[in-house]
């Protein structure tokens, strides 16, 4: 079914190659800067909307529904439930990986299984391919495995992964 | 219940496509021109008859050229007339048709050419790398995500919540590639089995190679005209009866992925406009967006053509087969026809248009069809566009 063209075949035609040189410096902004500083201290910080009570993790300066400023910083637990998990055998350039990388989303506490929206993170999950394939990891309670304090840089990477409690 | 909308009535009177293939030797503009010329021919119009042009294309990064709207303009007939470009990720193709519709519905233009183009295979060594720039740079990109991750996450959540197996999902791929065998524009039509899907390369579990649509190049175009003049050009205008579109947020780690609420909202908007109260009874044929096989099931539920979690069962019973109650993706969909993103979405609208006109050839579904729905979806699981048409 799948017949990728080989490099030689592509050379049979006139083609032009171009490699863009693009570099970016992103600003983390008001909410995420505080969030990243919190990670460095081993805390997961969110913002709470005074009107509807929704807690945003990762935090936002405004509530997308009420369109009001979120007014309060809250610390949520570094613990939650695995909503979904997958095992990637390809890198972002679509090279083949020997060992799968396992990632998923985590609904952080406090929150309820009935919530359609909730504080949560996308991150690596420390478990086996078998745990993913059999779906046994889904619905499990997990906790952040933090990097040692001196190695944290104020990045989402300050959490190594989430592991089953 | 038909809402009291003061729109002008809008009809589609012509459509055209290029074949969808990997690594086409034509430039994006050449492909746009080819599709546009075919659409004008079917409508019986010349470019000078066209008042306004709408251009749709997904991320510029695929073609490797920024300002895709301007870049495509001369191939899309957009020079020296009101031209605009729409972009809502994978949902762009149907949005291009919707924008074509509202240019006419508003009374602003009488004849509009809507053109969608994508050339995915330009990115080397794999267009996958281009998707790195759609993630949140602060909270997501440091984890080195690839695009298939998010869809695999959504697929697995859908499977977990609704207790759906890989076998049940693979049936979508089998059906669509089989349907595509009757489509002269298709890239990947053919007979495959559930086993073929389950034995194909594991990309990001639960997504395997045959669960995914291919990398493609292609273009598609349609002509929309004011209802008052439609019959001057054709005896069989196809009426645009309802449109809907919604954006959810990009915070997909913060919401339930098992059900596409953004699509339900878009569908409700389109159905209300078309006066549809019981979608499953009133819709005869559907082209839901299927870049992944599970997405067709997910979308059939979001379109309210199946209850939540019920689409796999209906599929297995043949409800969505070409000779079933509501044929789904009789064109072969993205899985079979190919996935040049924006063009693939407009291909969905064109497929419904040809079905309702009765000119779908070997793709034509058996029973008579009067109401059809095309849908597209995209970005980080958050944009959805819906169009309802009648003959
Ligand atoms: Zn609020």
XYZ file of C-alpha atoms and ligand atoms in Angstrom:
557
model
C 0.000 0.000 0.000
C 2.760 2.465 0.835
C 5.489 3.215 -1.678
C 7.656 6.091 -0.507
C 9.710 7.668 -3.270
C 13.443 7.197 -2.939
C 15.853 10.112 -2.947
C 17.199 9.007 -6.354
C 13.722 9.114 -7.851
C 13.308 12.678 -6.682
C 16.534 13.663 -8.441
C 15.050 12.667 -11.798
C 13.200 16.004 -11.751
C 14.235 19.587 -11.282
C 13.864 20.363 -7.577
C 15.156 23.187 -5.410
C 16.310 22.562 -1.841
C 16.116 25.196 0.844
C 16.837 25.018 4.548
C 15.256 27.818 6.575
C 17.322 29.423 9.318
C 14.684 30.456 11.813
C 15.379 31.002 15.495
C 12.923 32.204 18.116
C 13.010 33.641 21.631
C 9.579 33.099 23.129
C 8.320 35.147 26.045
C 6.656 33.096 28.765
C 4.339 35.976 29.659
C 2.820 36.946 32.987
C 1.059 33.753 34.039
C 3.484 31.176 32.698
C 6.542 32.990 34.128
C 5.169 32.535 37.641
C 4.166 28.977 36.762
C 7.716 28.180 35.633
C 9.207 29.748 38.786
C 6.796 27.558 40.777
C 8.053 24.444 39.007
C 11.568 25.362 40.053
C 10.336 25.243 43.655
C 8.525 21.960 43.125
C 5.036 23.490 43.015
C 2.306 23.403 40.383
C 0.582 26.772 40.349
C -2.716 27.731 38.744
C -4.968 30.775 38.434
C -8.537 30.834 39.654
C -11.431 32.690 38.048
C -13.403 34.638 40.690
C -16.606 34.446 38.626
C -16.926 30.757 37.662
C -14.369 29.220 39.995
C -12.483 27.456 37.239
C -8.830 26.744 38.026
C -6.447 27.082 35.094
C -3.353 24.855 35.069
C -1.263 25.799 33.097
C -2.315 29.232 34.368
C -3.900 32.091 32.402
C -4.330 35.754 33.320
C -7.945 35.662 32.125
C -10.895 33.269 32.101
C -11.735 32.247 28.560
C -15.454 31.845 29.362
C -16.108 34.869 31.575
C -13.432 36.951 29.859
C -12.588 38.358 33.271
C -9.175 38.507 34.891
C -8.350 35.445 36.949
C -7.547 36.999 40.287
C -5.902 34.430 42.500
C -2.925 32.091 42.481
C -3.661 28.590 43.788
C -1.367 25.630 44.262
C -2.770 22.329 42.983
C -1.414 18.901 43.878
C 1.415 17.356 41.905
C -0.876 14.321 41.808
C -3.664 13.366 39.451
C -5.324 10.789 37.232
C -4.017 9.558 33.868
C -6.686 10.491 31.314
C -4.853 9.076 28.329
C -1.431 7.679 27.500
C 0.362 6.720 24.287
C 3.671 5.145 23.305
C 5.583 6.830 20.496
C 7.938 4.836 18.311
C 8.754 7.832 16.138
C 10.619 11.042 16.892
C 9.342 14.467 15.885
C 11.286 14.135 12.645
C 9.651 10.719 12.119
C 12.824 8.744 12.765
C 12.273 5.317 14.279
C 12.818 5.033 18.064
C 14.096 1.821 19.616
C 12.427 2.440 22.976
C 9.016 4.090 22.897
C 8.513 7.455 24.522
C 5.423 7.441 26.712
C 3.337 10.562 27.154
C -0.192 11.438 28.131
C -2.450 13.895 29.905
C -3.029 14.079 33.654
C -6.081 15.556 35.372
C -4.597 17.141 38.492
C -6.232 17.179 41.939
C -8.355 18.792 43.179
C -10.814 18.045 40.357
C -13.706 15.692 39.741
C -14.145 12.886 37.165
C -17.314 14.682 36.055
C -15.435 17.816 34.950
C -15.263 18.358 31.183
C -12.515 20.929 31.753
C -10.016 20.666 34.583
C -6.507 21.653 35.691
C -4.180 19.312 33.874
C -0.855 18.756 32.220
C 0.556 17.057 29.178
C 3.706 15.195 30.173
C 5.783 12.041 30.080
C 4.448 9.082 32.028
C 6.874 6.616 33.604
C 5.376 3.259 32.776
C 5.914 0.406 30.344
C 4.645 -0.020 26.776
C 2.628 -2.962 28.141
C 0.893 -0.662 30.661
C -0.123 1.588 27.774
C -1.137 -1.190 25.420
C -3.271 -2.964 28.011
C -4.698 0.418 29.099
C -3.925 -0.446 32.741
C -2.223 2.937 33.134
C -5.447 4.771 32.227
C -7.306 6.004 35.268
C -4.346 5.339 37.571
C -3.317 7.932 40.139
C 0.123 9.323 39.374
C 2.464 11.822 41.000
C 5.152 14.084 39.567
C 8.709 12.775 39.792
C 10.625 16.033 40.244
C 14.184 16.542 39.164
C 16.560 17.260 42.085
C 16.077 20.872 43.248
C 19.559 21.989 42.135
C 18.919 20.716 38.603
C 15.629 22.560 38.053
C 15.691 25.412 35.584
C 12.134 26.753 35.623
C 10.844 24.590 32.792
C 8.145 21.992 32.207
C 11.149 19.649 32.148
C 11.661 20.199 35.905
C 9.206 17.336 36.176
C 10.887 14.219 34.860
C 7.622 12.386 34.398
C 4.505 11.272 36.235
C 4.701 7.892 37.939
C 2.130 5.623 39.541
C 1.743 6.350 43.267
C -38.115 24.635 12.386
C -36.358 26.954 10.002
C -34.765 29.973 11.596
C -35.621 33.354 10.178
C -32.292 34.175 8.600
C -32.038 37.037 6.188
C -29.361 35.464 4.049
C -29.457 35.301 0.286
C -29.828 31.723 -0.921
C -26.603 30.201 -2.206
C -26.059 27.359 -4.680
C -23.002 25.385 -5.724
C -22.872 25.011 -9.508
C -19.380 23.729 -10.258
C -16.489 21.821 -8.717
C -13.082 20.567 -9.759
C -10.096 18.774 -8.295
C -6.625 17.629 -9.142
C -5.778 14.023 -8.378
C -4.329 13.689 -4.872
C -0.788 12.298 -5.001
C 2.455 12.336 -3.066
C 5.083 14.657 -4.569
C 3.192 16.138 -7.470
C 5.493 17.808 -9.969
C 3.182 20.821 -10.340
C 3.692 23.927 -8.181
C 0.998 24.908 -5.679
C -0.219 27.632 -8.055
C -0.360 25.234 -10.991
C -2.461 22.828 -8.952
C -4.753 25.648 -7.790
C -5.216 26.725 -11.394
C -6.015 23.206 -12.568
C -8.714 22.714 -9.910
C -10.118 26.224 -10.487
C -10.270 25.788 -14.262
C -12.180 22.502 -13.859
C -14.636 24.098 -11.420
C -15.256 27.022 -13.792
C -15.739 24.604 -16.708
C -18.303 22.569 -14.793
C -20.115 25.803 -13.852
C -19.945 27.056 -17.447
C -18.226 30.263 -16.358
C -15.092 32.163 -17.283
C -12.855 33.802 -14.720
C -14.109 37.252 -15.777
C -17.574 36.221 -14.512
C -16.247 35.680 -10.980
C -16.774 38.536 -8.482
C -14.823 37.324 -5.467
C -12.279 34.636 -4.635
C -11.721 32.729 -1.407
C -8.487 30.809 -0.910
C -7.954 28.179 1.762
C -4.717 26.600 2.806
C -3.473 25.077 6.052
C -0.080 25.936 7.614
C 2.143 27.902 5.237
C 5.006 25.781 6.452
C 3.903 22.791 4.376
C 4.368 24.445 1.026
C 7.434 26.166 2.437
C 6.058 29.576 1.464
C 4.558 32.141 3.797
C 1.621 34.328 2.672
C 0.005 31.356 1.010
C -3.115 33.348 0.115
C -1.166 35.935 -1.838
C 1.147 33.295 -3.257
C -1.744 31.254 -4.652
C -3.786 34.250 -5.798
C -2.958 34.179 -9.498
C -3.436 30.424 -9.783
C -6.723 30.765 -7.927
C -8.033 33.583 -10.106
C -7.742 36.082 -7.292
C -5.877 38.888 -9.050
C -7.607 42.289 -9.154
C -10.751 41.184 -7.386
C -11.753 40.907 -3.715
C -9.737 37.909 -2.524
C -9.270 36.535 0.947
C -7.668 33.563 2.588
C -9.121 31.489 5.392
C -7.205 29.217 7.719
C -8.415 27.074 10.616
C -5.949 24.190 10.433
C -7.416 20.944 9.163
C -10.874 22.514 9.269
C -9.800 24.951 6.522
C -11.213 23.050 3.543
C -14.837 23.210 4.661
C -14.194 26.745 5.979
C -13.188 27.726 2.441
C -16.608 26.585 1.223
C -18.305 28.335 4.167
C -16.454 31.567 3.376
C -17.480 31.170 -0.262
C -21.046 30.802 0.979
C -21.022 33.903 3.180
C -19.516 36.080 0.484
C -22.637 35.285 -1.564
C -25.147 34.990 1.307
C -24.265 38.487 2.506
C -25.137 39.926 -0.878
C -21.555 41.103 -1.311
C -20.756 38.908 -4.347
C -22.905 37.030 -6.837
C -20.369 34.485 -8.064
C -17.533 33.233 -5.932
C -14.661 30.885 -6.673
C -13.474 28.991 -3.578
C -10.087 27.290 -3.921
C -8.136 25.116 -1.473
C -4.618 23.823 -1.990
C -1.933 21.974 -0.057
C 1.417 20.549 -0.955
C 2.479 18.529 2.043
C 5.335 16.596 0.510
C 7.562 19.651 0.063
C 8.867 19.378 3.645
C 11.968 17.194 3.870
C 12.764 14.609 5.001
C 9.226 14.405 6.395
C 6.460 17.034 6.774
C 6.021 15.749 10.325
C 8.836 18.067 11.448
C 6.860 21.118 10.352
C 4.197 20.337 12.937
C 6.673 21.096 15.714
C 5.653 24.734 15.451
C 1.988 24.279 16.278
C 2.571 23.349 19.917
C 2.703 25.710 22.885
C 6.345 26.803 22.979
C 6.503 27.044 26.788
C 4.516 24.124 28.147
C 4.578 21.578 25.313
C 7.436 21.987 22.853
C 10.179 21.180 25.397
C 8.775 17.610 25.446
C 9.637 17.196 21.733
C 6.128 16.269 20.602
C 5.228 15.010 17.175
C 1.825 15.594 15.671
C 0.638 12.017 15.895
C 0.996 12.167 19.677
C -2.114 14.268 20.195
C -4.282 12.174 17.912
C -3.019 8.980 19.507
C -3.917 10.500 22.889
C -7.407 11.369 21.693
C -7.859 7.974 20.042
C -6.797 6.120 23.181
C -9.100 8.203 25.360
C -11.984 7.521 22.943
C -11.208 3.789 23.056
C -10.903 3.773 26.867
C -14.087 5.698 27.640
C -16.254 3.898 25.057
C -14.595 0.459 25.298
C -13.785 0.376 21.603
C -11.223 -2.059 20.181
C -8.550 -1.470 17.553
C -10.321 -3.995 15.316
C -13.540 -1.963 15.372
C -11.655 1.202 14.484
C -9.660 -0.459 11.689
C -12.956 -1.134 9.898
C -13.077 2.571 9.003
C -9.766 2.314 7.175
C -10.944 -0.844 5.377
C -14.227 0.806 4.325
C -12.699 4.081 3.169
C -9.854 2.590 1.163
C -12.375 0.284 -0.478
C -14.648 3.253 -1.323
C -11.641 5.146 -2.695
C -11.064 2.418 -5.268
C -14.056 3.920 -7.166
C -12.643 7.443 -6.960
C -10.498 8.509 -9.942
C -8.786 11.216 -7.854
C -7.700 8.841 -5.068
C -4.161 8.135 -3.950
C -4.641 5.056 -1.771
C -7.753 3.160 -2.835
C -7.785 -0.603 -2.532
C -8.841 -3.693 -0.683
C -7.230 -4.093 2.709
C -8.236 -6.117 5.746
C -8.473 -5.372 9.448
C -5.415 -7.603 9.820
C -3.410 -5.444 7.425
C -4.150 -2.437 9.625
C -3.285 -4.289 12.829
C -0.035 -5.594 11.361
C 1.121 -2.246 9.951
C 3.970 -0.270 11.541
C 3.206 1.036 15.031
C 3.792 4.791 14.904
C 2.409 6.026 18.217
C 0.380 3.354 19.949
C -2.559 3.019 19.384
C -1.949 4.648 15.970
C -0.486 2.388 13.273
C 0.490 3.261 9.720
C -2.789 2.171 8.110
C -4.806 4.092 10.720
C -3.480 7.330 9.187
C -4.129 9.154 5.932
C -1.123 9.598 3.652
C 1.047 12.629 2.903
C -0.435 14.232 -0.230
C -0.404 17.147 -2.626
C -3.549 18.415 -4.302
C -6.053 21.179 -4.937
C -9.840 21.495 -5.076
C -12.182 24.308 -6.123
C -15.896 25.151 -6.141
C -18.142 27.844 -7.601
C -20.898 29.294 -5.363
C -23.507 31.639 -6.817
C -26.480 33.710 -5.727
C -29.659 31.608 -5.671
C -31.528 34.029 -7.922
C -29.174 33.402 -10.827
C -28.216 29.767 -10.204
C -30.683 28.338 -12.736
C -29.246 30.485 -15.478
C -26.194 28.252 -15.366
C -27.489 24.817 -14.430
C -30.658 22.757 -14.095
C -29.263 21.054 -11.032
C -27.959 23.632 -8.557
C -27.075 22.164 -5.175
C -28.216 24.380 -2.325
C -26.126 25.283 0.686
C -28.697 25.014 3.462
C -26.654 25.309 6.615
C -23.164 26.145 7.789
C -21.533 25.968 11.196
C -18.104 26.455 12.638
C -16.586 26.509 16.116
C -13.215 26.873 17.738
C -12.496 25.227 21.068
C -9.383 26.286 22.992
C -5.952 24.794 22.389
C -5.839 23.544 25.995
C -6.445 19.937 25.063
C -4.622 18.622 28.181
C -7.372 20.353 30.170
C -10.474 18.784 28.726
C -12.254 15.512 28.000
C -10.968 14.183 24.669
C -13.451 11.322 24.252
C -16.088 13.577 22.706
C -15.702 16.563 20.330
C -17.912 19.232 21.893
C -16.618 21.817 19.387
C -18.037 19.738 16.547
C -21.407 19.304 18.245
C -21.643 23.092 18.517
C -20.729 23.584 14.856
C -23.196 20.868 13.798
C -26.017 22.358 15.882
C -25.426 25.712 14.200
C -25.542 24.175 10.709
C -28.548 21.936 11.456
C -30.534 24.799 12.967
C -29.946 26.838 9.833
C -30.969 23.903 7.617
C -34.016 23.116 9.771
C -32.706 19.662 10.686
C -34.106 18.362 13.964
C -33.293 14.652 13.793
C -29.955 14.363 12.008
C -29.953 10.556 11.884
C -33.345 10.491 10.136
C -32.912 13.507 7.875
C -29.347 13.182 6.573
C -28.820 10.814 3.633
C -25.067 10.895 3.089
C -22.120 12.227 5.067
C -18.454 13.008 4.538
C -16.927 13.302 8.027
C -13.268 14.290 8.252
C -11.091 11.181 8.587
C -7.356 11.960 8.709
C -7.278 9.038 11.186
C -9.725 6.136 11.175
C -10.999 6.743 14.744
C -11.736 10.353 13.761
C -14.537 9.284 11.442
C -16.275 7.520 14.364
C -15.552 10.416 16.723
C -16.981 12.834 14.180
C -20.076 10.745 13.377
C -20.851 11.023 17.092
C -20.113 14.762 17.193
C -22.388 15.190 14.149
C -25.059 13.367 16.185
C -25.423 10.661 13.533
C -24.623 8.143 16.264
C -24.958 8.309 20.034
C -21.761 8.675 22.067
C -19.750 5.492 21.783
C -22.265 3.957 19.361
C -20.576 4.710 16.027
C -18.313 1.598 16.041
C -21.338 -0.674 16.485
C -23.326 1.011 13.705
C -20.280 0.801 11.449
C -19.912 -2.910 12.117
C -23.596 -3.404 11.251
C -23.046 -1.728 7.891
C -25.048 1.407 8.739
C -22.312 3.648 7.275
C -21.453 1.467 4.254
C -21.923 2.751 0.731
C -25.223 0.841 0.532
C -26.069 1.409 4.215
C -28.570 3.761 5.874
C -26.196 6.756 5.915
C -23.216 6.137 3.627
C -20.167 7.711 5.287
C -17.161 8.822 3.217
C -18.383 7.262 -0.058
C -15.523 9.204 -1.705
C -12.997 7.173 0.267
C -12.244 10.058 2.595
C -8.796 11.245 3.504
C -7.736 7.692 4.347
C -8.356 6.626 0.773
C -8.339 9.751 -1.399
C -5.422 11.414 0.377
C -4.840 14.299 2.736
C -3.609 17.546 1.192
C -5.108 19.251 4.236
C -7.183 22.195 3.010
C -7.866 20.541 -0.344
C -8.981 17.374 1.465
C -11.625 19.332 3.374
C -12.970 20.948 0.222
C -12.862 17.510 -1.433
C -15.369 16.428 1.246
C -17.771 19.221 0.214
C -17.253 18.424 -3.471
C -17.971 14.768 -2.811
C -21.336 15.661 -1.219
C -22.050 18.100 -4.055
C -21.434 15.380 -6.685
C -23.537 12.862 -4.704
C -26.486 15.268 -4.525
C -26.108 16.205 -8.176
C -26.006 12.516 -9.098
C -22.705 12.866 -10.946
C -20.497 10.915 -8.547
C -19.994 8.143 -11.108
C -18.805 4.915 -9.574
C -18.809 6.641 -6.173
C -22.548 7.339 -6.388
C -24.425 5.801 -3.477
C -27.266 3.453 -4.434
C -30.293 4.966 -2.753
C -31.534 8.435 -3.687
C -29.921 11.188 -1.619
C -31.324 14.642 -0.902
C -29.494 15.965 2.152
C -25.737 15.659 2.657
C -23.242 16.886 5.233
C -19.525 17.602 4.857
C -17.313 18.245 7.860
C -13.693 19.058 8.597
C -11.657 19.427 11.751
C -8.236 20.553 12.702
C -5.540 22.307 14.644
C -4.863 21.025 18.142
C -8.148 19.112 18.332
C -10.221 22.244 18.453
C -11.551 23.606 15.137
C -14.585 22.209 13.352
C -16.532 23.224 10.267
C -19.797 21.783 8.931
C -21.811 22.334 5.740
C -25.285 20.960 4.965
C -26.363 20.794 1.297
C -29.574 19.744 -0.477
C -30.578 19.111 -4.063
Zn -14.593 32.230 34.617
